[in-house]
Coordinates of C-alpha atoms in Angstrom, one line a residue:
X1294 CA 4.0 26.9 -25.9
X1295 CA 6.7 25.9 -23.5
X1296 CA 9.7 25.3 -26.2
X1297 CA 13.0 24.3 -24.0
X1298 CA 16.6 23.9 -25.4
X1299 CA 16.4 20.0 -26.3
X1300 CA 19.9 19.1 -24.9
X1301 CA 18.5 15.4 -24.2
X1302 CA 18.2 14.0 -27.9
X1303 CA 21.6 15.1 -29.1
X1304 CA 23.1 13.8 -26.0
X1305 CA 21.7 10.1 -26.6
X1306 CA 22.7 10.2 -30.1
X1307 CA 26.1 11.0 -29.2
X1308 CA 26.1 8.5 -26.9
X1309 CA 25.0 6.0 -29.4
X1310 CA 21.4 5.3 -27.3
X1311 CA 19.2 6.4 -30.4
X1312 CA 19.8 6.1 -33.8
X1313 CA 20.9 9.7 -35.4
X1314 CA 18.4 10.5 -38.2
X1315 CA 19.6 9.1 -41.7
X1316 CA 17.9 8.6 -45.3
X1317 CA 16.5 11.6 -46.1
X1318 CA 12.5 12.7 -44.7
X1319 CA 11.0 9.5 -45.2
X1320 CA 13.6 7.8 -42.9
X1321 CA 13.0 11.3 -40.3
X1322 CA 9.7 12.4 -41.0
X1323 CA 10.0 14.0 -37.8
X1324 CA 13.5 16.2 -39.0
X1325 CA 13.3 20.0 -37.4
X1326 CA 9.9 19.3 -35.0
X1327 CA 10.3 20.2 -31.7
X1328 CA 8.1 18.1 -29.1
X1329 CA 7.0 18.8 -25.8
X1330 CA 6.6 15.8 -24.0
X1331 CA 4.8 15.9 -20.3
X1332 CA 5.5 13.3 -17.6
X1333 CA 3.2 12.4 -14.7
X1334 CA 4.5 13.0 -10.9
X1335 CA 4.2 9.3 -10.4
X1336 CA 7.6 7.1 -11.2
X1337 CA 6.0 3.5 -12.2
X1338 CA 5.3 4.6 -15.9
X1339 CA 8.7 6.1 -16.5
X1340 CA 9.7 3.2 -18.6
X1341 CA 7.2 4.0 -20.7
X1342 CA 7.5 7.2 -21.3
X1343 CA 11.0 7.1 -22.5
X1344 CA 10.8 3.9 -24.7
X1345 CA 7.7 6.7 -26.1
X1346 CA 10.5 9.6 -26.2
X1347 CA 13.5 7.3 -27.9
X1348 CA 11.3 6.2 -30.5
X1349 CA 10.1 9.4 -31.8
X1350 CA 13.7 10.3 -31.8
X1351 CA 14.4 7.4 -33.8
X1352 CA 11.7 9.3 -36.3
X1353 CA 14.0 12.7 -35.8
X1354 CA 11.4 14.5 -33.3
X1355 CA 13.7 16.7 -30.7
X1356 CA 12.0 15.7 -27.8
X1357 CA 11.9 17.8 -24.7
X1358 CA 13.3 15.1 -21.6
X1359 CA 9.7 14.3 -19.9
X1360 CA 11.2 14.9 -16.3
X1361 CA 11.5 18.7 -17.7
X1362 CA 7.3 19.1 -17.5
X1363 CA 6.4 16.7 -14.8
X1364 CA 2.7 16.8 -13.8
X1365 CA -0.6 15.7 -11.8
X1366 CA -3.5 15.1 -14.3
X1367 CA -4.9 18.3 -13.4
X1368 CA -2.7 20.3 -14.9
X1369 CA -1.7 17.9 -17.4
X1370 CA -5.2 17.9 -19.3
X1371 CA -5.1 22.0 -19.3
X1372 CA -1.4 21.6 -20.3
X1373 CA -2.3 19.5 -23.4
X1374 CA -5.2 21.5 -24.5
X1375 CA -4.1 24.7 -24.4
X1376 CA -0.8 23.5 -26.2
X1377 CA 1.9 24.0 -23.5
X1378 CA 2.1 19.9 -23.7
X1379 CA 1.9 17.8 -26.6
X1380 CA 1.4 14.4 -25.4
X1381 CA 1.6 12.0 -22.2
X1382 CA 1.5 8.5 -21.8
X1383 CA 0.2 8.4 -18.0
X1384 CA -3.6 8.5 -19.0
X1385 CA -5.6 6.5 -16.5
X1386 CA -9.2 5.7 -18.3
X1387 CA -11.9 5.6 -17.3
X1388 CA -10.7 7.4 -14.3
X1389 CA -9.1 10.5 -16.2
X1390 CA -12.2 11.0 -18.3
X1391 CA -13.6 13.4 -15.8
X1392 CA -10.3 15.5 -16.9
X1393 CA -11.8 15.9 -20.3
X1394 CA -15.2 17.5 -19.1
X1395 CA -13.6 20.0 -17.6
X1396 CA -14.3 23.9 -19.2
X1397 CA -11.4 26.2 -20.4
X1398 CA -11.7 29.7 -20.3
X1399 CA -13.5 30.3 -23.9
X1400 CA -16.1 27.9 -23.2
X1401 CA -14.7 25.0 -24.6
X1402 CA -13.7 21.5 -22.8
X1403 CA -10.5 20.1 -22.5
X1404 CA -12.1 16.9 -24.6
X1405 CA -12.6 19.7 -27.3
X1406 CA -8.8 19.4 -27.8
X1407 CA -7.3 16.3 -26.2
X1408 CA -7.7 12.5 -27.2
X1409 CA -6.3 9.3 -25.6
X1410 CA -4.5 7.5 -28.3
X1411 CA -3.8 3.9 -29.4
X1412 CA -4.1 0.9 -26.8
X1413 CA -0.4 0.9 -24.9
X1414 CA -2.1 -1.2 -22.0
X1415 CA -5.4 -1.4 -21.8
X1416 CA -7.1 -2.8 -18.7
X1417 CA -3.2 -2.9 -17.2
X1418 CA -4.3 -0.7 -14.3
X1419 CA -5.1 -3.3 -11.6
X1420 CA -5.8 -1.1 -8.3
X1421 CA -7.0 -1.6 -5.3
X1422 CA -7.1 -2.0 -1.2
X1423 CA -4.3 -4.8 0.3
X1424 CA -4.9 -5.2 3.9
X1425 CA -2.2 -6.8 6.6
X1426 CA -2.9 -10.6 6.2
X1427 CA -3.1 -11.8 9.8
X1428 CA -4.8 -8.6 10.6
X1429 CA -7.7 -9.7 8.3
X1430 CA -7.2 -13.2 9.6
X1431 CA -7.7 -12.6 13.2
X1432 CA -10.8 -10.1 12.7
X1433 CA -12.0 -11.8 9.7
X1434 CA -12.3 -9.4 7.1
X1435 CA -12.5 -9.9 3.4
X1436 CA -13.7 -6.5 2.3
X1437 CA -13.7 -3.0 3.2
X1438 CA -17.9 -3.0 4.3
X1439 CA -16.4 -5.8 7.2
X1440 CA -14.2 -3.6 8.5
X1441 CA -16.2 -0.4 8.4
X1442 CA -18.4 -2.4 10.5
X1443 CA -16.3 -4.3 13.0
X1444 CA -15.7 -2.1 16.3
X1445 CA -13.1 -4.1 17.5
X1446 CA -10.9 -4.1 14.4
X1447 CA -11.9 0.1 13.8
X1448 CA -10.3 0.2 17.3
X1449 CA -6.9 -1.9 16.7
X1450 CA -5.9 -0.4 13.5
X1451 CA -7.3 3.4 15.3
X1452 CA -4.9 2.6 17.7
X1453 CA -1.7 3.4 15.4
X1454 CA -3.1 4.6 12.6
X1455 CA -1.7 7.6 10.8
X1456 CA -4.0 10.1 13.1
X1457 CA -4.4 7.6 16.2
X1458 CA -7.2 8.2 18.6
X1459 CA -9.8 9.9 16.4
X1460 CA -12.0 6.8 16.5
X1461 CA -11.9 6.3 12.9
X1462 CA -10.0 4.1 10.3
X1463 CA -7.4 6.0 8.7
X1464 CA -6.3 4.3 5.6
X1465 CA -3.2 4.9 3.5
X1466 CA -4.6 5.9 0.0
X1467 CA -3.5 8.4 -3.0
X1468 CA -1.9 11.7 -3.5
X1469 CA -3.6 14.6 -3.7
X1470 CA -5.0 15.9 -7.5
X1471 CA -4.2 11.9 -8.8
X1472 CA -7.7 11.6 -9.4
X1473 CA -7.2 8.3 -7.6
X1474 CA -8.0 10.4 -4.0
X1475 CA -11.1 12.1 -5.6
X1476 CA -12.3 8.4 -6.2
X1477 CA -11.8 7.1 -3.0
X1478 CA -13.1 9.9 -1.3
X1479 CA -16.5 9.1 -3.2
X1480 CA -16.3 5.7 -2.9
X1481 CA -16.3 6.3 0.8
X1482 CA -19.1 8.5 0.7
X1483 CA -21.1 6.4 -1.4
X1484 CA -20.7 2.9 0.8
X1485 CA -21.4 4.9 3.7
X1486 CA -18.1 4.1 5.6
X1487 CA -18.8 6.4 8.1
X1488 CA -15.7 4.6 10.2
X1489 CA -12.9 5.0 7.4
X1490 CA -10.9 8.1 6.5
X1491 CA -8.5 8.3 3.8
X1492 CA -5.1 9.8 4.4
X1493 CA -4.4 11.5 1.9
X1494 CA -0.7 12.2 1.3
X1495 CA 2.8 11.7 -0.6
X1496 CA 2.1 8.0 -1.8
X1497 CA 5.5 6.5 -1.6
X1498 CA 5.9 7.9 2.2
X1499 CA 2.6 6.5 2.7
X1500 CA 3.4 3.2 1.2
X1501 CA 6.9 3.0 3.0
X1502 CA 5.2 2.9 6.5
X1503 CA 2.3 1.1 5.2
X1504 CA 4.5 -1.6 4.3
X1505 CA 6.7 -1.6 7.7
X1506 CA 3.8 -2.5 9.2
X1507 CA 2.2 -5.1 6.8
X1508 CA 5.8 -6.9 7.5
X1509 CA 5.9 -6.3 10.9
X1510 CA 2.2 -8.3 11.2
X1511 CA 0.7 -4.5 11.8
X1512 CA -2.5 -3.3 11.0
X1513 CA -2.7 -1.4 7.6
X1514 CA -4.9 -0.9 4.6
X1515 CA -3.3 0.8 1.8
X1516 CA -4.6 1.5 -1.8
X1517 CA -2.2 0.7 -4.5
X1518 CA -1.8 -0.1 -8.0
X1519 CA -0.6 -2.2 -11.5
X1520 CA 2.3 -1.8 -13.1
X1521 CA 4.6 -1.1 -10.3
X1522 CA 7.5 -1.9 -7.8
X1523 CA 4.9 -2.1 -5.1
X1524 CA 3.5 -5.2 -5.8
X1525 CA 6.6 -7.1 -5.2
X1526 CA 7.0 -5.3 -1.4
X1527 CA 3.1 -6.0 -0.5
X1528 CA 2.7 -9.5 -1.7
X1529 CA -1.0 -10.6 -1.7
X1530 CA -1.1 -13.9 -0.5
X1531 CA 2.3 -13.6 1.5
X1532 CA 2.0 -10.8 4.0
X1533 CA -1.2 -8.3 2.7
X1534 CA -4.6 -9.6 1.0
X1535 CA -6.8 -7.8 -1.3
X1536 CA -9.8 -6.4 0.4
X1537 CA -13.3 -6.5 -1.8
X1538 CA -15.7 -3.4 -1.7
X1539 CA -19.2 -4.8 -1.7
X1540 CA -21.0 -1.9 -3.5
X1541 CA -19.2 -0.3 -6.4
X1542 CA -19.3 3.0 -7.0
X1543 CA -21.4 3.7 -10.0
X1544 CA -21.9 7.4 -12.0
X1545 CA -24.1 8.9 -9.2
X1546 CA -21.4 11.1 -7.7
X1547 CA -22.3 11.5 -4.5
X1548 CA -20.3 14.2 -3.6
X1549 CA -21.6 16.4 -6.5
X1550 CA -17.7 16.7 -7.5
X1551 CA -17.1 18.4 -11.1
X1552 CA -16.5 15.2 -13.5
X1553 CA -17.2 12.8 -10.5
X1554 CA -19.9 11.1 -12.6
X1555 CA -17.0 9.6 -14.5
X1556 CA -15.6 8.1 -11.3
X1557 CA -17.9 5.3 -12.3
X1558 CA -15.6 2.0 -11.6
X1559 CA -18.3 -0.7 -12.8
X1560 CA -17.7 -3.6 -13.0
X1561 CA -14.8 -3.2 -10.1
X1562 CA -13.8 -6.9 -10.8
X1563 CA -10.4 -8.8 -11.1
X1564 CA -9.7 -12.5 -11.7
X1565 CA -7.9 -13.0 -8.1
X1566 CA -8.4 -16.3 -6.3
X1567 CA -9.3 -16.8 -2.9
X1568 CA -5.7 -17.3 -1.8
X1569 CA -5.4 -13.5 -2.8
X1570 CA -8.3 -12.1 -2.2
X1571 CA -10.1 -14.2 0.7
X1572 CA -14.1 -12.7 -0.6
X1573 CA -13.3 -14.2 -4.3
X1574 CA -15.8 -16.2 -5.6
X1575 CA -15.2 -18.4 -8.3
X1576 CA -11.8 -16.4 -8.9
X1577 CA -13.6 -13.2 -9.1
X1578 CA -12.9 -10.1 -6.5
X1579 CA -14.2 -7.7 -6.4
X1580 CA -11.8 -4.9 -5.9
X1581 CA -13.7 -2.2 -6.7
X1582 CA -12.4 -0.7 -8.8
X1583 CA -12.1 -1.4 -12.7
X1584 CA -8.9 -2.4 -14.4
X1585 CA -7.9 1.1 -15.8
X1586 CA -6.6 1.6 -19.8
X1587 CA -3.4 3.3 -19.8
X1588 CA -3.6 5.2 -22.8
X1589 CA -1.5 7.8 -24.4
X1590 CA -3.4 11.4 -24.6
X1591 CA -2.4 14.4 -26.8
X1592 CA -3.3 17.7 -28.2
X1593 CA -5.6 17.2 -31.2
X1594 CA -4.2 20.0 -33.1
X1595 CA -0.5 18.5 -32.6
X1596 CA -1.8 14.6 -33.4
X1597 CA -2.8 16.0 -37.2
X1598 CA 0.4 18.3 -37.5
X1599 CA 2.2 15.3 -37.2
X1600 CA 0.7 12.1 -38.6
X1601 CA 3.9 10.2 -37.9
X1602 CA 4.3 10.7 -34.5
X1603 CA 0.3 9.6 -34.3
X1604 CA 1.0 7.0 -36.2
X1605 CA 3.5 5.8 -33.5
X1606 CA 2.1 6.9 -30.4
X1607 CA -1.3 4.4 -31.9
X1608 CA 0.6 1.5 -32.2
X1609 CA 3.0 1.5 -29.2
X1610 CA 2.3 -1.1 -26.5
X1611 CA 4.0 -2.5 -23.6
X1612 CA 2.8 -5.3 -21.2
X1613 CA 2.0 -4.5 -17.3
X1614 CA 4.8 -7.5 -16.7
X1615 CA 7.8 -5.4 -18.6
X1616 CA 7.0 -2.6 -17.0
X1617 CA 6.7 -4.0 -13.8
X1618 CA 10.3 -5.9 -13.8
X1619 CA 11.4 -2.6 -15.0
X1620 CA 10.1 -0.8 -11.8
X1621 CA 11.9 -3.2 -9.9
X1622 CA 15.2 -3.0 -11.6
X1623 CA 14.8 1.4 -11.3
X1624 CA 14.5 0.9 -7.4
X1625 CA 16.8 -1.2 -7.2
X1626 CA 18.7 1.7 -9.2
X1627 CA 18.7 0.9 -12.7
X1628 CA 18.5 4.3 -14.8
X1629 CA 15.0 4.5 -16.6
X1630 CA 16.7 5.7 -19.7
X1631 CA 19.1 2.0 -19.8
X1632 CA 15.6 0.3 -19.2
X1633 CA 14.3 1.8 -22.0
X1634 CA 16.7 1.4 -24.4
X1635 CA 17.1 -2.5 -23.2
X1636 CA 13.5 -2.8 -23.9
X1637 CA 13.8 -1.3 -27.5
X1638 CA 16.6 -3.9 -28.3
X1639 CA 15.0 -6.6 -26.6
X1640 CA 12.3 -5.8 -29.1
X1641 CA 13.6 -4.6 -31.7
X1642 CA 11.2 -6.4 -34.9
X1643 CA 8.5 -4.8 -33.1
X1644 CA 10.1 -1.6 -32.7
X1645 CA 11.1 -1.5 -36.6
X1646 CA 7.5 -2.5 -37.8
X1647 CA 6.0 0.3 -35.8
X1648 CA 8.6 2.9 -36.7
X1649 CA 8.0 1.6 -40.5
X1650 CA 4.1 2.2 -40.1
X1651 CA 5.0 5.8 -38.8
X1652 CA 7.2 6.9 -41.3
X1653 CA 4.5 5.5 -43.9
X1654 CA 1.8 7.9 -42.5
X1655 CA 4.2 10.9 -43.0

């Protein structure tokens, strides 16, 4: 098991940003246990993560700094169960399941040894497709099935597009092994969009020049997501709109990809009004995709080791608002680890009830 010098902890403490451990076991039921804490390679659920790390400090874990292991959910899932990782808090469900069914080498699946744990925001995963507004003004498009059917908007946005001139629609959509691309990838198979491409790339360079252009009144598409900072730079309503997708993608997985029957997005609704999301009916679109549960996954054998830290980890919940405003305030160069010690204070009779529920389960 990857076991690094935890420099982190004793730094914070010394700095006064957790509380040292104090009161015996029952006040650090987590005195002497080294954690190895994993980190996804996407920024918008840093908060998270280290208002998850200060707290089980707080309960006298040494945890390893999550930038230290830094992963796609690919090798996160393998990390976890084969014990190199103890936890994460950047599960995507019902999206990630297909994670779980994959095999390790003695036959077992990763599900074997990993579980998501407790509810830290369910349904808080809003994704999606936001198109340039006047773009889908002038060619009148409300979902994706329009476009992959109008010629003469195929051939505007193909006309500066991130591989211009191939004759098809390149979108802007999701990094590679994010599970996010496999999705779309299917999606696109299974609507039959033979006139739509994804582009699939680094997402923030993708989202920069996406996001020129939705300013600039330029044709783009871009898939994005809920909590982040990039809701507040593609504004539906203002200068992008959120594009429906007529046919969701159900468990058929029509690319035969390993897993890809749990790429199932059913229902793929939102409650977005029309000003939003021009297809809405009765302030339902239909993105597509379903609102995802970020969850909190971990190593089985670990979550019994330590019934504290389990104890935690099932309780701890943020709202997609918090960490939102905190994704603003990190671009606009807050550090995470001030965020997520503001947050703690800001709720601190929260933070106390959870911590005493934890050190109960000890």
């Amino acid at each position: 098991m990857i076991k690094k010098k935890r420099a982190l902890t004793a730094t914070l403490v010394a700095l006064g940003l957790i509380v040292a451990s104090c009161g015996g076991d029952d006040a650090a039921p987590g005195e002497g246990t080294s954690v190895t804490m994993a980190k996804a390679d996407w920024s918008t659920e840093d908060p998270n993560a280290y208002v998850a790390h200060l707290l089980l400090a707080e309960l006298g874990y040494d945890v390893s700094d999550p930038k230290d292991l830094e992963l796609g959910p690919a090798n996160a899932y393998i990390a976890m169960a084969q014990g190199d990782a103890d936890f994460w808090i950047n599960s995507w469900y019902p999206g990630h399941n297909s994670w779980l069914a994959n095999e390790l080498p003695d036959g077992s699946l990763v599900g074997d040894h990993v579980s998501p744990v407790g509810e830290m925001m369910m349904a808080g995963g809003l994704q999606g497709y936001l198109i340039t507004k006047s773009f889908a003004e002038e060619y009148g498009i409300t979902s994706l099935d329009d476009f992959n059917s109008n010629a003469d908007a195929i051939a505007a946005y193909d006309a500066d597009d991130p591989d211009p001139g191939n004759g098809i629609a390149d979108i802007y959509g999701c990094s590679e092994s994010w599970t996010c691309d496999d999705i779309i990838q299917s999606q696109i198979a299974f609507s039959g969009w033979e006139n739509i491409k994804q582009t699939i790339a680094g997402y923030d360079a993708m989202f920069a020049e996406a996001a020129t252009k939705a300013d600039a009144g330029e044709p783009a598409i871009v898939y994005t997501w809920t909590p982040s900072a990039y809701i507040t730079q593609l504004r539906p309503g203002d200068n992008v709109l959120w594009l429906e997708v007529n046919d969701v993608i159900d468990d058929s997985n029509p690319l035969g990809a390993e897993g890809g029957e749990g790429y199932d997005q059913r229902p793929g609704t939102a409650s977005i009004g029309a000003d939003q999301c021009p297809g809405s009916e009765d302030g339902v679109c239909q993105l597509g995709w379903v609102a995802a549960d970020i969850q909190v996954s971990a190593n089985n054998d670990w979550l019994e080791a330590n019934p504290a830290a389990a104890k935690l980890l099932e309780l701890f919940k943020m709202s997609v608002i918090d960490v939102s405003l905190m994704n603003v305030e990190m671009a606009e160069g807050t550090a995470v680890l001030d965020l997520a010690q503001g947050w703690i204070t800001d709720n601190r009779a929260q933070v106390d009830e959870w911590l005493e529920a934890a050190r109960a389960a000890a």
